[in-house]
PDB file of C-alpha atoms in Angstrom:
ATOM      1  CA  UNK A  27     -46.556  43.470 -40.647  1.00 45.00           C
ATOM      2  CA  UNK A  28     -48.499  41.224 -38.852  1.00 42.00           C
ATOM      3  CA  UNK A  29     -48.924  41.212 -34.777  1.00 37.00           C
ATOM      4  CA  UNK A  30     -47.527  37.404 -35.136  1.00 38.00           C
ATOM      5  CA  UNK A  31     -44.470  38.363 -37.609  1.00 41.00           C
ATOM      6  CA  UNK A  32     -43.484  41.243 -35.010  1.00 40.00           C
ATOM      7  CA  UNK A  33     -43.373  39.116 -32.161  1.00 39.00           C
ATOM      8  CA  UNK A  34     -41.106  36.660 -34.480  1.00 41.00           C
ATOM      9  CA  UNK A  35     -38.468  39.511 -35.576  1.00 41.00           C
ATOM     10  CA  UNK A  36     -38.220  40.287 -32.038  1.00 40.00           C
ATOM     11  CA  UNK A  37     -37.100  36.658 -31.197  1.00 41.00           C
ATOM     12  CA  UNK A  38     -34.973  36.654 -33.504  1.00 40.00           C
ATOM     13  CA  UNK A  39     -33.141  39.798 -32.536  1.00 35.00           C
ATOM     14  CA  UNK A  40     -33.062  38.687 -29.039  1.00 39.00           C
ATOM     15  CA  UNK A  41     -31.986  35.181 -30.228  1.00 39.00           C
ATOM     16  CA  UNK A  42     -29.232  37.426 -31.935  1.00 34.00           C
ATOM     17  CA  UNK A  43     -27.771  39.532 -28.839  1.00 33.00           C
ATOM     18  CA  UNK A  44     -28.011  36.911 -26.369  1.00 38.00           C
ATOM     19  CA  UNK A  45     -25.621  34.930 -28.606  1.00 34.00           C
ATOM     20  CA  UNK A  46     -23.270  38.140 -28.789  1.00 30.00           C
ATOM     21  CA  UNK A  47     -23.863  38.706 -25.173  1.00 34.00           C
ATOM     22  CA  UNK A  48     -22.562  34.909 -24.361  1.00 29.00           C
ATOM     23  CA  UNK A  49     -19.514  35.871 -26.740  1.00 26.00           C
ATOM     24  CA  UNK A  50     -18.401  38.558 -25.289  1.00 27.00           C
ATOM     25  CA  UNK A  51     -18.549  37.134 -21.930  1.00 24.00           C
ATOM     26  CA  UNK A  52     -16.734  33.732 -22.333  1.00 27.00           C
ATOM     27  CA  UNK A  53     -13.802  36.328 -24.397  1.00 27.00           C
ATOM     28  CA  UNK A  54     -10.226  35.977 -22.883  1.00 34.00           C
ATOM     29  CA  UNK A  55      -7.280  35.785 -24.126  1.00 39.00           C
ATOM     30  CA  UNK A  56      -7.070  32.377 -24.456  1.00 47.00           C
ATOM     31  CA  UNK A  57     -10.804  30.317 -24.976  1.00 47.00           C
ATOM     32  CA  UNK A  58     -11.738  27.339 -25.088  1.00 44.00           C
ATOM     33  CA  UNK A  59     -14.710  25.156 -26.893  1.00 45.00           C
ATOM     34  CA  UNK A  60     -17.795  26.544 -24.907  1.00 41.00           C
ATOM     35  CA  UNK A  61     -18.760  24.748 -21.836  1.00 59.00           C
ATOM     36  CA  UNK A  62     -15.359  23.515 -21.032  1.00 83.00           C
ATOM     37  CA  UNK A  63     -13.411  26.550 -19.508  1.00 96.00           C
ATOM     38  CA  UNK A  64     -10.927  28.748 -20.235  1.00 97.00           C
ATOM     39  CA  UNK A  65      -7.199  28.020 -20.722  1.00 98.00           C
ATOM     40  CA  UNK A  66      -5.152  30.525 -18.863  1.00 98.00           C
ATOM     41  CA  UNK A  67      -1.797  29.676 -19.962  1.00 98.00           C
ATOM     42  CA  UNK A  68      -0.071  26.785 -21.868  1.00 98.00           C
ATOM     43  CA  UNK A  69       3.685  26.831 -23.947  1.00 98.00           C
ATOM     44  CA  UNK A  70       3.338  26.458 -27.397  1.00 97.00           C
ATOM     45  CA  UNK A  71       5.482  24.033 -29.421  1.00 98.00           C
ATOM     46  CA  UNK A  72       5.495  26.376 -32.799  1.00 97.00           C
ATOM     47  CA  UNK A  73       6.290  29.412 -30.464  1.00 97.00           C
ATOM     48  CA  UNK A  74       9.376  27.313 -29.125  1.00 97.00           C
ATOM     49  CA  UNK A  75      11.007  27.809 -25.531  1.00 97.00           C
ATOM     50  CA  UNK A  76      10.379  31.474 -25.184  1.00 96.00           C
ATOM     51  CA  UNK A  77       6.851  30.657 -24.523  1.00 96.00           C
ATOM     52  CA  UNK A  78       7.800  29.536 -21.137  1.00 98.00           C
ATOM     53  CA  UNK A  79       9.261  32.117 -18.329  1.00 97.00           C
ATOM     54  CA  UNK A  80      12.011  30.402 -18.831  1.00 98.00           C
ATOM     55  CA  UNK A  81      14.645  27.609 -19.244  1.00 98.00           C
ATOM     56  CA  UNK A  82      16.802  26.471 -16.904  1.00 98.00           C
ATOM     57  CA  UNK A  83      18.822  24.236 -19.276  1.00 98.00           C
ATOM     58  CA  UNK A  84      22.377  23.403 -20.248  1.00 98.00           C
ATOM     59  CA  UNK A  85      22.551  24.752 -23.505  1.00 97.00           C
ATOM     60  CA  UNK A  86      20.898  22.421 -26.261  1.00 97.00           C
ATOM     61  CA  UNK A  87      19.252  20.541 -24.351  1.00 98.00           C
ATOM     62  CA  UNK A  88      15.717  20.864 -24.186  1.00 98.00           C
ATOM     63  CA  UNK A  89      13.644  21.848 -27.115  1.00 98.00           C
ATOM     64  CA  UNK A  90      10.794  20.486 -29.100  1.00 98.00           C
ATOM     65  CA  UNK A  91      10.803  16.960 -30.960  1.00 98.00           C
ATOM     66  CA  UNK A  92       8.067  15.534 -32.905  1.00 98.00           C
ATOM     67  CA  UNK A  93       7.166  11.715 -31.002  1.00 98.00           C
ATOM     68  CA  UNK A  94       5.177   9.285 -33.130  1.00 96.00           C
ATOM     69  CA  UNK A  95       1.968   9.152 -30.442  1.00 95.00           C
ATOM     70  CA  UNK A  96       2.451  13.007 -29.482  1.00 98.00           C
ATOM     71  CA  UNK A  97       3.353  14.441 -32.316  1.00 98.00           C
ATOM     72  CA  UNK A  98       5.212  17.800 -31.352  1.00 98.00           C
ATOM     73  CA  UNK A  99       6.374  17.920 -27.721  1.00 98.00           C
ATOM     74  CA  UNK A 100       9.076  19.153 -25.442  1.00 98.00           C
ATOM     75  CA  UNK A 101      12.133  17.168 -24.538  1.00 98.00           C
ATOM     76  CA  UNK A 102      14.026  18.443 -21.254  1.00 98.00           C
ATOM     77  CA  UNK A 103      17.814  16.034 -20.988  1.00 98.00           C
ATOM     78  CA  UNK A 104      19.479  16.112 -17.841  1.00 98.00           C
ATOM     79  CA  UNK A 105      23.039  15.213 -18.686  1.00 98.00           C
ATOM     80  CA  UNK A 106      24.804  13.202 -16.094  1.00 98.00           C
ATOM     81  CA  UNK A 107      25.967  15.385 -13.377  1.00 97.00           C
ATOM     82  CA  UNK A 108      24.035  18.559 -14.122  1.00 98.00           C
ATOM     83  CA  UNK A 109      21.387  19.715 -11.308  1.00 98.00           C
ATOM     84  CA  UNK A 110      18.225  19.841 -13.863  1.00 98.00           C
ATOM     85  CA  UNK A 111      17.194  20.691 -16.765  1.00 98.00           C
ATOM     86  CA  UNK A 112      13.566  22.475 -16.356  1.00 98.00           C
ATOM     87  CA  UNK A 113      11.445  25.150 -17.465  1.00 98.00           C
ATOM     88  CA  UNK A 114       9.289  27.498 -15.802  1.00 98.00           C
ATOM     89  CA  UNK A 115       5.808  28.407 -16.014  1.00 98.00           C
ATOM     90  CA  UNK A 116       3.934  31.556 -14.994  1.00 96.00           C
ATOM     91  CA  UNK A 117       3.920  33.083 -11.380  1.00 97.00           C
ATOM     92  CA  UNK A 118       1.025  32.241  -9.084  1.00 98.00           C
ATOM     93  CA  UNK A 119      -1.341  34.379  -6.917  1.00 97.00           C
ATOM     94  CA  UNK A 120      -1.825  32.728  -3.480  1.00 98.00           C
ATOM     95  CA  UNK A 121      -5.436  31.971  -3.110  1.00 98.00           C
ATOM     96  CA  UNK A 122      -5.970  31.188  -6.672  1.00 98.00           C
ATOM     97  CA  UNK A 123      -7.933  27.710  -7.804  1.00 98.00           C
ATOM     98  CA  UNK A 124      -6.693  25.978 -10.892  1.00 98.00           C
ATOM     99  CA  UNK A 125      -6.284  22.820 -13.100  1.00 98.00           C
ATOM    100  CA  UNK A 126      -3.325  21.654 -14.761  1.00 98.00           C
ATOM    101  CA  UNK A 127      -3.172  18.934 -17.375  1.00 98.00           C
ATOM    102  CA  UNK A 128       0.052  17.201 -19.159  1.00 98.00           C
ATOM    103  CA  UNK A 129       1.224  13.746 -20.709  1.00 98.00           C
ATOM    104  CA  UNK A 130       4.983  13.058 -20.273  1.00 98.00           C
ATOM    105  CA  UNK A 131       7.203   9.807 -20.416  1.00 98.00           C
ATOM    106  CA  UNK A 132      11.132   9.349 -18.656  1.00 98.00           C
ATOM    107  CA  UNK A 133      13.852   7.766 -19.397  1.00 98.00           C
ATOM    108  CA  UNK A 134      15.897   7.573 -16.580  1.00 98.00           C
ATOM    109  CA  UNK A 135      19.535   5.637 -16.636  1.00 97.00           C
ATOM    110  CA  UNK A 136      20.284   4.909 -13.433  1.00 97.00           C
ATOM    111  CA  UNK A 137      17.918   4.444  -9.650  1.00 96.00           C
ATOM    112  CA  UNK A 138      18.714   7.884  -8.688  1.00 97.00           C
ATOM    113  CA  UNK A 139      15.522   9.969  -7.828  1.00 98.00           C
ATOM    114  CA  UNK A 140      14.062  12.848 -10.759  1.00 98.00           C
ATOM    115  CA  UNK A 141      11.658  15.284 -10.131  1.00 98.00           C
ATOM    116  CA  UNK A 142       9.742  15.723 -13.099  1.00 98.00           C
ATOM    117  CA  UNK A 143       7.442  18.564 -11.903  1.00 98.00           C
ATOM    118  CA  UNK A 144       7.374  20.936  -9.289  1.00 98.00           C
ATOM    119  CA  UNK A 145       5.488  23.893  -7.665  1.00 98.00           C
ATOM    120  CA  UNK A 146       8.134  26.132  -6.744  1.00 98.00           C
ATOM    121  CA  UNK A 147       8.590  28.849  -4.185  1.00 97.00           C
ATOM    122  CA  UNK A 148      10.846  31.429  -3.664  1.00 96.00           C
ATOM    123  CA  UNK A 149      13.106  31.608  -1.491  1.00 96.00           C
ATOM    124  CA  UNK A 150      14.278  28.014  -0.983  1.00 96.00           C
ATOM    125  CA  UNK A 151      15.518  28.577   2.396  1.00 95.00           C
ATOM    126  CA  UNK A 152      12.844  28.316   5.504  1.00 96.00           C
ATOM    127  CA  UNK A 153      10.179  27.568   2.877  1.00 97.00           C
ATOM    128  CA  UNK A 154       8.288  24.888   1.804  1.00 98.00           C
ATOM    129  CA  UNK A 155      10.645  24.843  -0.913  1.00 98.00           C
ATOM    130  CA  UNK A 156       8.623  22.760  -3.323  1.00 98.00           C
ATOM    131  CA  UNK A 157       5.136  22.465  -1.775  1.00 98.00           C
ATOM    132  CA  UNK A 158       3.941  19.950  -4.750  1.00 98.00           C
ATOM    133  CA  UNK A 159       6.041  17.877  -6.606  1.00 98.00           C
ATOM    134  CA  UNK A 160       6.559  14.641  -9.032  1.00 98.00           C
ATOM    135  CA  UNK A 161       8.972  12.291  -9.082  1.00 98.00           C
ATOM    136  CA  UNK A 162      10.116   9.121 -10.070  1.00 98.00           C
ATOM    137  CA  UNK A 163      12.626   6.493  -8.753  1.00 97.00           C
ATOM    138  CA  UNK A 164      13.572   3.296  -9.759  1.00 95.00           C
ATOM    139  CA  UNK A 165      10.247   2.539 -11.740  1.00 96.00           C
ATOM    140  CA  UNK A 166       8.376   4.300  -9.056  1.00 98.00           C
ATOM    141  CA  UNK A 167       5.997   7.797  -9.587  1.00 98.00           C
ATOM    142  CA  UNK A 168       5.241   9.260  -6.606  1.00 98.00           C
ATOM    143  CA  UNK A 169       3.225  12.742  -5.794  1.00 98.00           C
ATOM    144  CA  UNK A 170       4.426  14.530  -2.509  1.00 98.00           C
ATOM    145  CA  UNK A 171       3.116  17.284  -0.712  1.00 98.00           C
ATOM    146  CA  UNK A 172       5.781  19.135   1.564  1.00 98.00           C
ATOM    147  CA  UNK A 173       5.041  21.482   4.483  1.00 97.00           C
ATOM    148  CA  UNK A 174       5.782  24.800   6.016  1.00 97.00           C
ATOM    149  CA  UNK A 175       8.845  22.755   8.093  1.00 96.00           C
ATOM    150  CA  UNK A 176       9.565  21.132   4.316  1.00 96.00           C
ATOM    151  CA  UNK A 177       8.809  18.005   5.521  1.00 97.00           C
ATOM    152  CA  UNK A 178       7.725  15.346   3.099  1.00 97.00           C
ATOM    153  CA  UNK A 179       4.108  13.852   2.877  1.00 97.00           C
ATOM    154  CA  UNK A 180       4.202  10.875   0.110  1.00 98.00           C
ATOM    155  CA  UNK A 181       0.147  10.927  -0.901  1.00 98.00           C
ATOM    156  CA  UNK A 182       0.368   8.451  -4.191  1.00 98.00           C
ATOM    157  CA  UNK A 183       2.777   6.153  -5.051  1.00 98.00           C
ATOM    158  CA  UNK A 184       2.110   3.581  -8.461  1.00 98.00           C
ATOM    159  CA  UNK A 185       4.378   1.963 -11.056  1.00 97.00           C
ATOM    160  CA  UNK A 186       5.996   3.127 -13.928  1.00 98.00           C
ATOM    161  CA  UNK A 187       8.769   1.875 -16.782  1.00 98.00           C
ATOM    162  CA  UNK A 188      10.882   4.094 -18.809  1.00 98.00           C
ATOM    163  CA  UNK A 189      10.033   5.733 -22.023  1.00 98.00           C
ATOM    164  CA  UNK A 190       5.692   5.026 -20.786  1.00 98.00           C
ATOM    165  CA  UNK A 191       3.604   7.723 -21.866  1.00 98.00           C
ATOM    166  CA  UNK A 192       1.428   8.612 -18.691  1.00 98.00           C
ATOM    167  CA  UNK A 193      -0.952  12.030 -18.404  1.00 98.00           C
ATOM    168  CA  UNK A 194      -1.193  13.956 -15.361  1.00 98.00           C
ATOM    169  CA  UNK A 195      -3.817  16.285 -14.225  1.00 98.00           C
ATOM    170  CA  UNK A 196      -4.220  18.401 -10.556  1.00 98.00           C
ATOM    171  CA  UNK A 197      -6.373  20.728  -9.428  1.00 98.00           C
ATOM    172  CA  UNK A 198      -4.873  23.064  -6.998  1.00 98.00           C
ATOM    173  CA  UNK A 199      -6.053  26.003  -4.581  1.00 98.00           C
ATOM    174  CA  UNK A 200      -3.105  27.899  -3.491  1.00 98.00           C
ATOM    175  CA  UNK A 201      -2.539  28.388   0.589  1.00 98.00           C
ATOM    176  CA  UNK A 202       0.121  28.174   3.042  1.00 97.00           C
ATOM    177  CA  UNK A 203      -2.013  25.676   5.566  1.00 97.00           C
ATOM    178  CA  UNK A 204      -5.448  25.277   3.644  1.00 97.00           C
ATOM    179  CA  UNK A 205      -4.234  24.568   0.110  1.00 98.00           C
ATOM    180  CA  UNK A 206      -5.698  21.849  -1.478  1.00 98.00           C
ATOM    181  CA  UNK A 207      -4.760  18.900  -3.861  1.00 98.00           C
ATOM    182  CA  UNK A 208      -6.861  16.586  -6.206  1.00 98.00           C
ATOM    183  CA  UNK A 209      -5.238  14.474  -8.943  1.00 98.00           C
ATOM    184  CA  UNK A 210      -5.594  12.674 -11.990  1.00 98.00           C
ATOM    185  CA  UNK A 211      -3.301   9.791 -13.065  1.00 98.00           C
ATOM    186  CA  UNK A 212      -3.845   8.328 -17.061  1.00 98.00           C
ATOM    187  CA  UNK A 213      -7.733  10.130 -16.724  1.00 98.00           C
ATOM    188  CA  UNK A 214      -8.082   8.734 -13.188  1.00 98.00           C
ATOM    189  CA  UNK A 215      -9.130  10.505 -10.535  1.00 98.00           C
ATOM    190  CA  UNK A 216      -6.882   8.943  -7.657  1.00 98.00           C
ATOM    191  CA  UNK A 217      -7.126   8.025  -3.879  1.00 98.00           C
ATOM    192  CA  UNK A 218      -4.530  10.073  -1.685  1.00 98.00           C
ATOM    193  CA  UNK A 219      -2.674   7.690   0.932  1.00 98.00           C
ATOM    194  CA  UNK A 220      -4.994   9.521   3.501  1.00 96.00           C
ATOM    195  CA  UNK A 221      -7.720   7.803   2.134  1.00 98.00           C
ATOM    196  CA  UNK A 222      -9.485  10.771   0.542  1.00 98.00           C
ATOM    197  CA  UNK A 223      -9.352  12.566  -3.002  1.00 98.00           C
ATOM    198  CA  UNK A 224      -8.497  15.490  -1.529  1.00 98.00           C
ATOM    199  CA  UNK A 225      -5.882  16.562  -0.164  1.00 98.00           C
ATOM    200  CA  UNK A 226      -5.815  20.074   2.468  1.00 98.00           C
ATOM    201  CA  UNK A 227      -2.405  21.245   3.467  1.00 98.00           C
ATOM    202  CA  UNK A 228       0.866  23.333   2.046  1.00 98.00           C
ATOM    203  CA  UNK A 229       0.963  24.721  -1.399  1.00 98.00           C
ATOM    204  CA  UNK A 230       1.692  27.503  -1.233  1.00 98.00           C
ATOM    205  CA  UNK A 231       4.634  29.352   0.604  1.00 98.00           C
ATOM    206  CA  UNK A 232       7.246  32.498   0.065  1.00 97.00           C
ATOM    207  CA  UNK A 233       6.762  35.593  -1.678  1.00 96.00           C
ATOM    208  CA  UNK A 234       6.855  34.127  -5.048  1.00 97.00           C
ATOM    209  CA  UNK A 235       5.288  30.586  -6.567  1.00 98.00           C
ATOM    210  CA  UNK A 236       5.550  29.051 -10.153  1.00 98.00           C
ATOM    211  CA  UNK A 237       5.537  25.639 -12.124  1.00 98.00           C
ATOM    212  CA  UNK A 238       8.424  23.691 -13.251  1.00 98.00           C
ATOM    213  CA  UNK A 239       8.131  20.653 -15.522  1.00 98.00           C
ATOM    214  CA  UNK A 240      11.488  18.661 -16.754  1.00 98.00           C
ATOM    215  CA  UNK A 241      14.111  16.619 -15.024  1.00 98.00           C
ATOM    216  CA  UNK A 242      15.915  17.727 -11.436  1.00 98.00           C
ATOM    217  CA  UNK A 243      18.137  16.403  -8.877  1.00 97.00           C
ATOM    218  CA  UNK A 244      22.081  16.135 -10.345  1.00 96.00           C
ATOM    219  CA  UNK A 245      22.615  12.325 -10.489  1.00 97.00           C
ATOM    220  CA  UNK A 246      25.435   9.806 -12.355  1.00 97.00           C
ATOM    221  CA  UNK A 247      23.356   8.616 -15.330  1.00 98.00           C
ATOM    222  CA  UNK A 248      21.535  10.725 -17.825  1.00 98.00           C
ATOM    223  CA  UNK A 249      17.742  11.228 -17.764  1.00 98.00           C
ATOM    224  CA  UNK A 250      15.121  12.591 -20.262  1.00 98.00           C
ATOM    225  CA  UNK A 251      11.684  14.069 -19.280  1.00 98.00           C
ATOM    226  CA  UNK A 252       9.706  14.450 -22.632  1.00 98.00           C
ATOM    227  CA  UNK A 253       6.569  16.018 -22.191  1.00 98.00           C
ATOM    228  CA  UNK A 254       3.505  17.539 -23.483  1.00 98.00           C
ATOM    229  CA  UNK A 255       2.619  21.130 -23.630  1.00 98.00           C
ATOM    230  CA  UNK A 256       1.133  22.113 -20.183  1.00 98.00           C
ATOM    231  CA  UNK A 257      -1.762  23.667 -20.005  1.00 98.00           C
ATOM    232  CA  UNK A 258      -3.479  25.365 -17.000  1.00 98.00           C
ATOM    233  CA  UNK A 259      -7.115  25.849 -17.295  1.00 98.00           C
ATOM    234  CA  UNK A 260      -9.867  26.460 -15.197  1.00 98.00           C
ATOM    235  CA  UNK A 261     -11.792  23.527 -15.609  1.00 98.00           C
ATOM    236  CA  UNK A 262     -10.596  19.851 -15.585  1.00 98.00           C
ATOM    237  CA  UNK A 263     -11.766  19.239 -19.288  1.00 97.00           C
ATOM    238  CA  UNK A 264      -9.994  22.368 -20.485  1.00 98.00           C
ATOM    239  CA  UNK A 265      -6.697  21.574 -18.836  1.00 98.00           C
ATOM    240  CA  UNK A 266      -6.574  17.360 -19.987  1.00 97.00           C
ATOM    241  CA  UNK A 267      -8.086  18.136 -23.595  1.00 94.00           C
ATOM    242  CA  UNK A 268      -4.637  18.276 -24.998  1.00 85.00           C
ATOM    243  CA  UNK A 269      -2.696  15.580 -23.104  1.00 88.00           C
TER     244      UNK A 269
END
């Protein structure tokens, strides 16, 4: 064999374990396309609710429906009178960094106030309670951020009809006074009523933090969160690629 055709089989083989190398690096137990993270958790509609922590849920009423823009997603009914009807996601680790991505619409029959996502902690007494939150009210979406002295801070606000597909995205870092917040609304990155993108504060409190998506706060008329399949990721294009 030639010096020249030596030196080429050895590129080759290198060519060869670098790509193996790469592949066993970016292995996890749930990948994504290369270059665009890593999903670390998201339900899956096939699976059915047991892919979430769990349901809190009067019986029957939240599942998975197939929409005509969606295709398979989860539908979470709050009957009239009942608290909420929401499931949970996985715990969190305080100090973490992470994105989360979804698409949901609501249908909401009266003006009563929903929360159609939270970041719950545990206990709900002296806390924070729900350091990050969604809701909507009277055609109104709002993101809050609550404090150590659960005290409200409204940091977006925009406009929103029932049964209106709209996706979601946050990136969060996980801290009791130096969490932070950045958001997404319909693939926009949005302007927090402080005037920045980011947002340093409260999310994070307790001994124990988690995700809730569906419909909360017991009210006279009925309402439906239907949403897509969360997905936490850690990068922004990981988390949104489904929504």
């Amino acid at each position: 064999m030639s010096l020249l055709s030596h030196h080429r089989k050895a590129a080759a083989v290198a060519a060869v374990l670098g790509t193996l190398g790469t592949l066993a690096i970016t292995r996890g137990p749930v990948a994504s396309a290369a270059g665009t993270g890593k999903v670390l958790w998201t339900p899956s509609t096939s699976k059915g609710a047991s892919s979430f922590a769990a349901v809190q849920c009067a019986s029957g009423n939240f599942g998975v429906v197939k929409d005509a823009v969606k295709g398979n997603v989860w539908r979470a009914f709050q009957a009239a009178g009942e608290e909420r009807c929401e499931t949970l996601g996985p715990d969190l680790k305080e100090g973490d960094t992470f994105y989360l991505g979804w698409s949901s619409k609501a249908n909401i029959e009266d003006t009563d106030s929903r929360y159609v996502f939270q970041l719950k902690c545990s206990p709900s007494t002296d806390t924070a309670n729900h350091p990050i939150e969604i809701d909507i009210l009277n055609g109104r979406v709002r993101l809050q951020e609550w404090d150590l002295d659960h005290v409200a801070h409204s940091l977006w606000t925009a406009q929103t009809t029932n049964n209106t597909w709209h996706s979601y995205a946050l990136k969060i870092r996980l801290g009791r006074t130096d969490g932070t917040i950045d958001f997404w609304f319909d693939g926009v990155k949005q302007t927090f009523t402080t005037g920045s993108g980011t947002f340093k504060g409260t999310t994070w409190d307790g001994d124990r933090d988690y995700l809730k998506w569906g419909s909360y706060h017991p009210a006279k008329g009925n309402a439906t969160n239907t949403f897509t399949s969360p997905v936490m990721a850690t990068t922004l294009q990981a988390a949104t690629a489904g929504s």
